[in-house]
PDB file of C-alpha atoms in Angstrom:
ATOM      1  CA  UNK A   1     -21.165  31.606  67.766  1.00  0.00           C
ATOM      2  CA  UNK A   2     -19.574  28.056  68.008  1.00  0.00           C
ATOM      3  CA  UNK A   3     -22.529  25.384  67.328  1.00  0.00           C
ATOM      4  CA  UNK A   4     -21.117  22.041  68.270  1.00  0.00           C
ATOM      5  CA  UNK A   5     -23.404  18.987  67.730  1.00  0.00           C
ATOM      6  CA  UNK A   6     -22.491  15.214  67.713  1.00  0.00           C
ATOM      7  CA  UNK A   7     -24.086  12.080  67.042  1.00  0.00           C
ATOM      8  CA  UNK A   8     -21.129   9.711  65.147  1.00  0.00           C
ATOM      9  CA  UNK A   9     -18.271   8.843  67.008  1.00  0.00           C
ATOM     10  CA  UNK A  10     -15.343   7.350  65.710  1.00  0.00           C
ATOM     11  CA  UNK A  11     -15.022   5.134  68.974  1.00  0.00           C
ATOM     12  CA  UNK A  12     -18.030   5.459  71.353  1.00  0.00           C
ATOM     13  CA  UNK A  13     -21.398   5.034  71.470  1.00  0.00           C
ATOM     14  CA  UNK A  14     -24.016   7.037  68.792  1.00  0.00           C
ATOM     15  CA  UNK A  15     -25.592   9.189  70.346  1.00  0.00           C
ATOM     16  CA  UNK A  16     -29.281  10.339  68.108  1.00  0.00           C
ATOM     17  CA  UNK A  17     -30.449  14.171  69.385  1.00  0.00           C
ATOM     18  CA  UNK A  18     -27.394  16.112  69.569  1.00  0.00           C
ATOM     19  CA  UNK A  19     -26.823  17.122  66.228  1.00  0.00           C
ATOM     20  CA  UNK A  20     -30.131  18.006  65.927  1.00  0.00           C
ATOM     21  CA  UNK A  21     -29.858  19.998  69.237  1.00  0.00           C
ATOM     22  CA  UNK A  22     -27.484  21.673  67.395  1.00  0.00           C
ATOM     23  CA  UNK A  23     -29.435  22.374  64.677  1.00  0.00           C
ATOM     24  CA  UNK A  24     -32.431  23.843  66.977  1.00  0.00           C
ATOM     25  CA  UNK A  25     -29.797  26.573  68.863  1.00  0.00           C
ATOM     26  CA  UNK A  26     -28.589  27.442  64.571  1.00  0.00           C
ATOM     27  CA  UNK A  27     -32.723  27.785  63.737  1.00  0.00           C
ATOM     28  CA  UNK A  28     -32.749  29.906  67.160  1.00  0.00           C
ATOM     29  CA  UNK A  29     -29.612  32.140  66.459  1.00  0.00           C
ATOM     30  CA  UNK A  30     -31.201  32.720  63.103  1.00  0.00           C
ATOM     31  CA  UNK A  31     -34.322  33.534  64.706  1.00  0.00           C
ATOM     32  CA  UNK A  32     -32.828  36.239  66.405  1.00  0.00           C
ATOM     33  CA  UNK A  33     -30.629  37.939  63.539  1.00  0.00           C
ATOM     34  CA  UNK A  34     -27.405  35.968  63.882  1.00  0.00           C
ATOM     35  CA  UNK A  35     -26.749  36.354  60.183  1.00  0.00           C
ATOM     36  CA  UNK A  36     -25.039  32.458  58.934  1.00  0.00           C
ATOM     37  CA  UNK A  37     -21.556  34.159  58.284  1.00  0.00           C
ATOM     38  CA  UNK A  38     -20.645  35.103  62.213  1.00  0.00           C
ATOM     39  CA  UNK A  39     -21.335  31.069  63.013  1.00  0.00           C
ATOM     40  CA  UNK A  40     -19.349  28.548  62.888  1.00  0.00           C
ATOM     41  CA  UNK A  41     -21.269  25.099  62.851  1.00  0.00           C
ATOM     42  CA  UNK A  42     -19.498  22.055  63.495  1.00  0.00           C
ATOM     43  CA  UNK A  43     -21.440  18.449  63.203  1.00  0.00           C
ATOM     44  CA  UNK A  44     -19.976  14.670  63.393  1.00  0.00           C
ATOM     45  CA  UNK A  45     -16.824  14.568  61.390  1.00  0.00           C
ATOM     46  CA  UNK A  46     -16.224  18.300  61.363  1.00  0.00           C
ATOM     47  CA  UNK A  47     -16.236  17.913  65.114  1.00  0.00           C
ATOM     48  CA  UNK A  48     -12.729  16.710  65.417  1.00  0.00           C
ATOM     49  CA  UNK A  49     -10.493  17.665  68.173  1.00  0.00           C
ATOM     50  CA  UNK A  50      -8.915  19.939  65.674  1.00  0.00           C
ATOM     51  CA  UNK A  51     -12.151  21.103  64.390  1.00  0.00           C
ATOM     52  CA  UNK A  52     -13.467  22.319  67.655  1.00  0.00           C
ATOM     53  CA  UNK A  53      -9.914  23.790  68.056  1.00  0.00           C
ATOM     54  CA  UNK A  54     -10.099  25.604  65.131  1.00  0.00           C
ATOM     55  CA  UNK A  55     -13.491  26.662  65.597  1.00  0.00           C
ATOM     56  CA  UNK A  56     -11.908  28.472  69.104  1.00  0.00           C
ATOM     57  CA  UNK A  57      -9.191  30.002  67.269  1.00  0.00           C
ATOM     58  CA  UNK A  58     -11.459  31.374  64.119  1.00  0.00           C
ATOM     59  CA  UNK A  59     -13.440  33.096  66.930  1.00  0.00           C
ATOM     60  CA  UNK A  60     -10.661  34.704  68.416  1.00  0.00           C
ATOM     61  CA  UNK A  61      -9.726  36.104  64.857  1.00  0.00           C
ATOM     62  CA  UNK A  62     -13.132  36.874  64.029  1.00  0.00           C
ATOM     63  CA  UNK A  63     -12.778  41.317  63.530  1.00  0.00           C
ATOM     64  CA  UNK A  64     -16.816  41.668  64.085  1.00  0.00           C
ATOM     65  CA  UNK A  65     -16.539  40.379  67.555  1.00  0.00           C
ATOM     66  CA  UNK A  66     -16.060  43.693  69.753  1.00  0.00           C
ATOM     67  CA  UNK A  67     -15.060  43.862  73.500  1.00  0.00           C
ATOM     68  CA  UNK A  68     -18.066  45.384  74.934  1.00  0.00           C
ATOM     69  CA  UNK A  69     -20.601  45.368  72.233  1.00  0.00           C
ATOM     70  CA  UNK A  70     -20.654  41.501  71.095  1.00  0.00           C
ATOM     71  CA  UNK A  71     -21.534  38.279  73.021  1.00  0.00           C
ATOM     72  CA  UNK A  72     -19.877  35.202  72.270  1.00  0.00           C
ATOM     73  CA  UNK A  73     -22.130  31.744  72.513  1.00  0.00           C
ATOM     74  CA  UNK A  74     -20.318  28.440  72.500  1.00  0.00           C
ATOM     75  CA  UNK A  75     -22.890  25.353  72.252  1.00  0.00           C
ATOM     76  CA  UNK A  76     -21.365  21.381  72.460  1.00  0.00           C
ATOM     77  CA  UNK A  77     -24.270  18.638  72.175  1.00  0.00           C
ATOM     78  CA  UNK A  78     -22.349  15.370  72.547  1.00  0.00           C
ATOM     79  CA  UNK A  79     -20.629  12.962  74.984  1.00  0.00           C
ATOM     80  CA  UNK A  80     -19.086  14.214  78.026  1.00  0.00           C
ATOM     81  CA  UNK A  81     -17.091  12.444  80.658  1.00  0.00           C
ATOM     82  CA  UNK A  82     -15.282  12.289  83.959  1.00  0.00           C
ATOM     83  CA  UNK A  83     -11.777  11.333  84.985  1.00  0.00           C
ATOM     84  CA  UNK A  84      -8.415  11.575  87.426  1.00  0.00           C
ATOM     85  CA  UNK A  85      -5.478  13.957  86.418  1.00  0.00           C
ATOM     86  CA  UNK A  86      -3.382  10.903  86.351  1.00  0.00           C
ATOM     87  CA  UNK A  87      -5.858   9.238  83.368  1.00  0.00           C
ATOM     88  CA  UNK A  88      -5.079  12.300  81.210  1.00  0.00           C
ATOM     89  CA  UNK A  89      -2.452  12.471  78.061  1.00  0.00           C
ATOM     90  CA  UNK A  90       1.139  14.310  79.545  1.00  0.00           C
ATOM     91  CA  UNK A  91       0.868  17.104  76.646  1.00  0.00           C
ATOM     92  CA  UNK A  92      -2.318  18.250  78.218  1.00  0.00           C
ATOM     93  CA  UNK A  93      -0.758  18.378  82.122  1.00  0.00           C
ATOM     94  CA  UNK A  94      -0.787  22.184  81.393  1.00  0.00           C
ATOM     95  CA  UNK A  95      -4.385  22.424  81.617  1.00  0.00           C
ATOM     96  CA  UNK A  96      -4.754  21.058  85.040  1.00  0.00           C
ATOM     97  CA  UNK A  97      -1.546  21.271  86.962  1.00  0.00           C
ATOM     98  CA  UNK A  98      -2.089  23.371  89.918  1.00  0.00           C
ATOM     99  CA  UNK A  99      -5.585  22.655  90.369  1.00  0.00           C
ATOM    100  CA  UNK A 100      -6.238  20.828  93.772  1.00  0.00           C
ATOM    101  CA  UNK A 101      -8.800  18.831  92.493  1.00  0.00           C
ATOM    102  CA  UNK A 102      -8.507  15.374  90.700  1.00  0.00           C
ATOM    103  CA  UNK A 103     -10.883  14.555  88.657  1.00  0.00           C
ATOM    104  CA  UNK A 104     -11.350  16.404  85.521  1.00  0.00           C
ATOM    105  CA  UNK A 105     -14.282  16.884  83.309  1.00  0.00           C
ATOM    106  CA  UNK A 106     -14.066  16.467  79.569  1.00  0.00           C
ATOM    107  CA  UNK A 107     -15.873  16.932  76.396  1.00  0.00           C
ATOM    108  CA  UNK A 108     -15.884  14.148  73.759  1.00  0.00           C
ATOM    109  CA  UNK A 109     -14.688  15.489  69.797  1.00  0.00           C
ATOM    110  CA  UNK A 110     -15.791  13.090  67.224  1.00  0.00           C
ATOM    111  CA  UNK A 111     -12.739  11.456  66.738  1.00  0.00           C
ATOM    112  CA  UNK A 112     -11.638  10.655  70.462  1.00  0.00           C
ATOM    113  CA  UNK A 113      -9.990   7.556  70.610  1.00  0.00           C
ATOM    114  CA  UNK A 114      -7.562   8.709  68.051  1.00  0.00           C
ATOM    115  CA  UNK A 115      -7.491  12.109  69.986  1.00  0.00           C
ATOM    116  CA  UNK A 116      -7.217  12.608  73.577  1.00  0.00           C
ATOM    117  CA  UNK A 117     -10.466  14.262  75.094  1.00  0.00           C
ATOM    118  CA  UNK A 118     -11.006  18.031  75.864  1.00  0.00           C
ATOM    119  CA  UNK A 119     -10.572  18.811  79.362  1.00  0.00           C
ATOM    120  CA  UNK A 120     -12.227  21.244  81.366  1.00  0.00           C
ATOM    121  CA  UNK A 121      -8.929  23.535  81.713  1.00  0.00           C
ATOM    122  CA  UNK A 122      -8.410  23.161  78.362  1.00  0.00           C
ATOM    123  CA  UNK A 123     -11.789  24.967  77.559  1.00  0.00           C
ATOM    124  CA  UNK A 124     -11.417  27.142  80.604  1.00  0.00           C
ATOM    125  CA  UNK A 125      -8.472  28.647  79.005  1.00  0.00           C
ATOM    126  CA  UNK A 126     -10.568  29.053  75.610  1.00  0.00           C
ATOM    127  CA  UNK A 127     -12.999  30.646  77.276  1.00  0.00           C
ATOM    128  CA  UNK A 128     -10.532  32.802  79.260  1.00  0.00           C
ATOM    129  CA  UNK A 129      -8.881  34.147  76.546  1.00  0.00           C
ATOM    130  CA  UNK A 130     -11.864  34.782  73.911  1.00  0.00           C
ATOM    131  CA  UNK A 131     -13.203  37.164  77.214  1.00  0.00           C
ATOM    132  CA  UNK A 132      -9.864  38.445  77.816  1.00  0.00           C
ATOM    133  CA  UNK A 133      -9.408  39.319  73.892  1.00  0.00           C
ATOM    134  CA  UNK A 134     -12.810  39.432  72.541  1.00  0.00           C
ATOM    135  CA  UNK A 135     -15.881  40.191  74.564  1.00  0.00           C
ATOM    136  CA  UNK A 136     -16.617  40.013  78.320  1.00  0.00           C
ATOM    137  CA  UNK A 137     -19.816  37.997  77.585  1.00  0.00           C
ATOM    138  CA  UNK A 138     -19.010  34.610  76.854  1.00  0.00           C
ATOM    139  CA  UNK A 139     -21.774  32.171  77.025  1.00  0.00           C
ATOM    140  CA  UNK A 140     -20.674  28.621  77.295  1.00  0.00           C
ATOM    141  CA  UNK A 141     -23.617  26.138  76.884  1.00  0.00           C
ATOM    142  CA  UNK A 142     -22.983  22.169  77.464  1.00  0.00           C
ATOM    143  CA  UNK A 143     -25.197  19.805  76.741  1.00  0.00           C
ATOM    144  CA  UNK A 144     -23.259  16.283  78.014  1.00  0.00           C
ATOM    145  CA  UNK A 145     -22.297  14.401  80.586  1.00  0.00           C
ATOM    146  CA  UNK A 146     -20.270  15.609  83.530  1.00  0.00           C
ATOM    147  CA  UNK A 147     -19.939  19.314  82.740  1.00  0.00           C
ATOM    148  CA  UNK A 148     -20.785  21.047  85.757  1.00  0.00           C
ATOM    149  CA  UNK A 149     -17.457  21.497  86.623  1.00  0.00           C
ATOM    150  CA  UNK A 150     -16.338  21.890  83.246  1.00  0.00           C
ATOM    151  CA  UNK A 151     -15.315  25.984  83.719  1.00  0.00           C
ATOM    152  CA  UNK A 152     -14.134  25.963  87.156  1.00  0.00           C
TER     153      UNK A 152
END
């Protein structure tokens, strides 16, 4: 599991449940046998665009995750947004071109601002490839602003 929770940002508002959301789904996983080791828990600072990025990847290399027998739970607790294709960074124009539609839902890391926003194709393709790789049950669970549309 990925346990995302944020409260601190370096350039937006403070937000005062998430991280403690957070901290309810970890008490829940436990609850149910998820032993500490197979979850990664990212809070505030930790919850940098490269943390969350890192915290894909070390799921993708985690061994004990097996195609068929494991399921995968991703949980973000923080700010979300909404905005056009043409608002987003250049770099991340692989995440969305092709898509007909223009506006594009993000997730907020800790340090955005500094860091450009997640997008929605950006965590599509996450969530793609941890199914395609990993395990056919992926559970993605947002708790933000503007995510309805944030798989597509």
């Amino acid at each position: 599991a990925l346990v995302i929770g944020i409260d601190s940002y370096t350039e937006h508002s403070v937000l005062t449940a998430s991280v403690l959301d957070a901290k309810a789904i970890m008490t829940f996983l436990k609850s149910i046998g998820v032993p500490n080791w197979n979850i990664i828990e990212l809070h505030n600072e930790g919850a940098t665009f490269d943390g969350i990025l890192k915290g894909f990847e070390a799921l993708s290399r985690r061994s004990n995750i097996r195609k068929g027998r494991s399921t995968i739970l991703i949980y973000f607790s923080g700010h979300g947004t909404s905005d056009y294709k043409s608002a987003l960074p250049r770099d991340q124009e692989r995440y969305w071109s092709g898509w007909e539609e223009n506006v594009i839902e993000q997730i907020l890391p800790q340090d955005v601002g500094r860091m450009p926003s997640i997008p929605d194709r950006m965590v599509a393709a996450w969530l793609n490839k941890l199914a395609k790789e990993k395990s056919d049950n992926v559970i993605l669970m947002l708790d933000c602003c503007y995510s309805a549309g944030m798989t597509r």
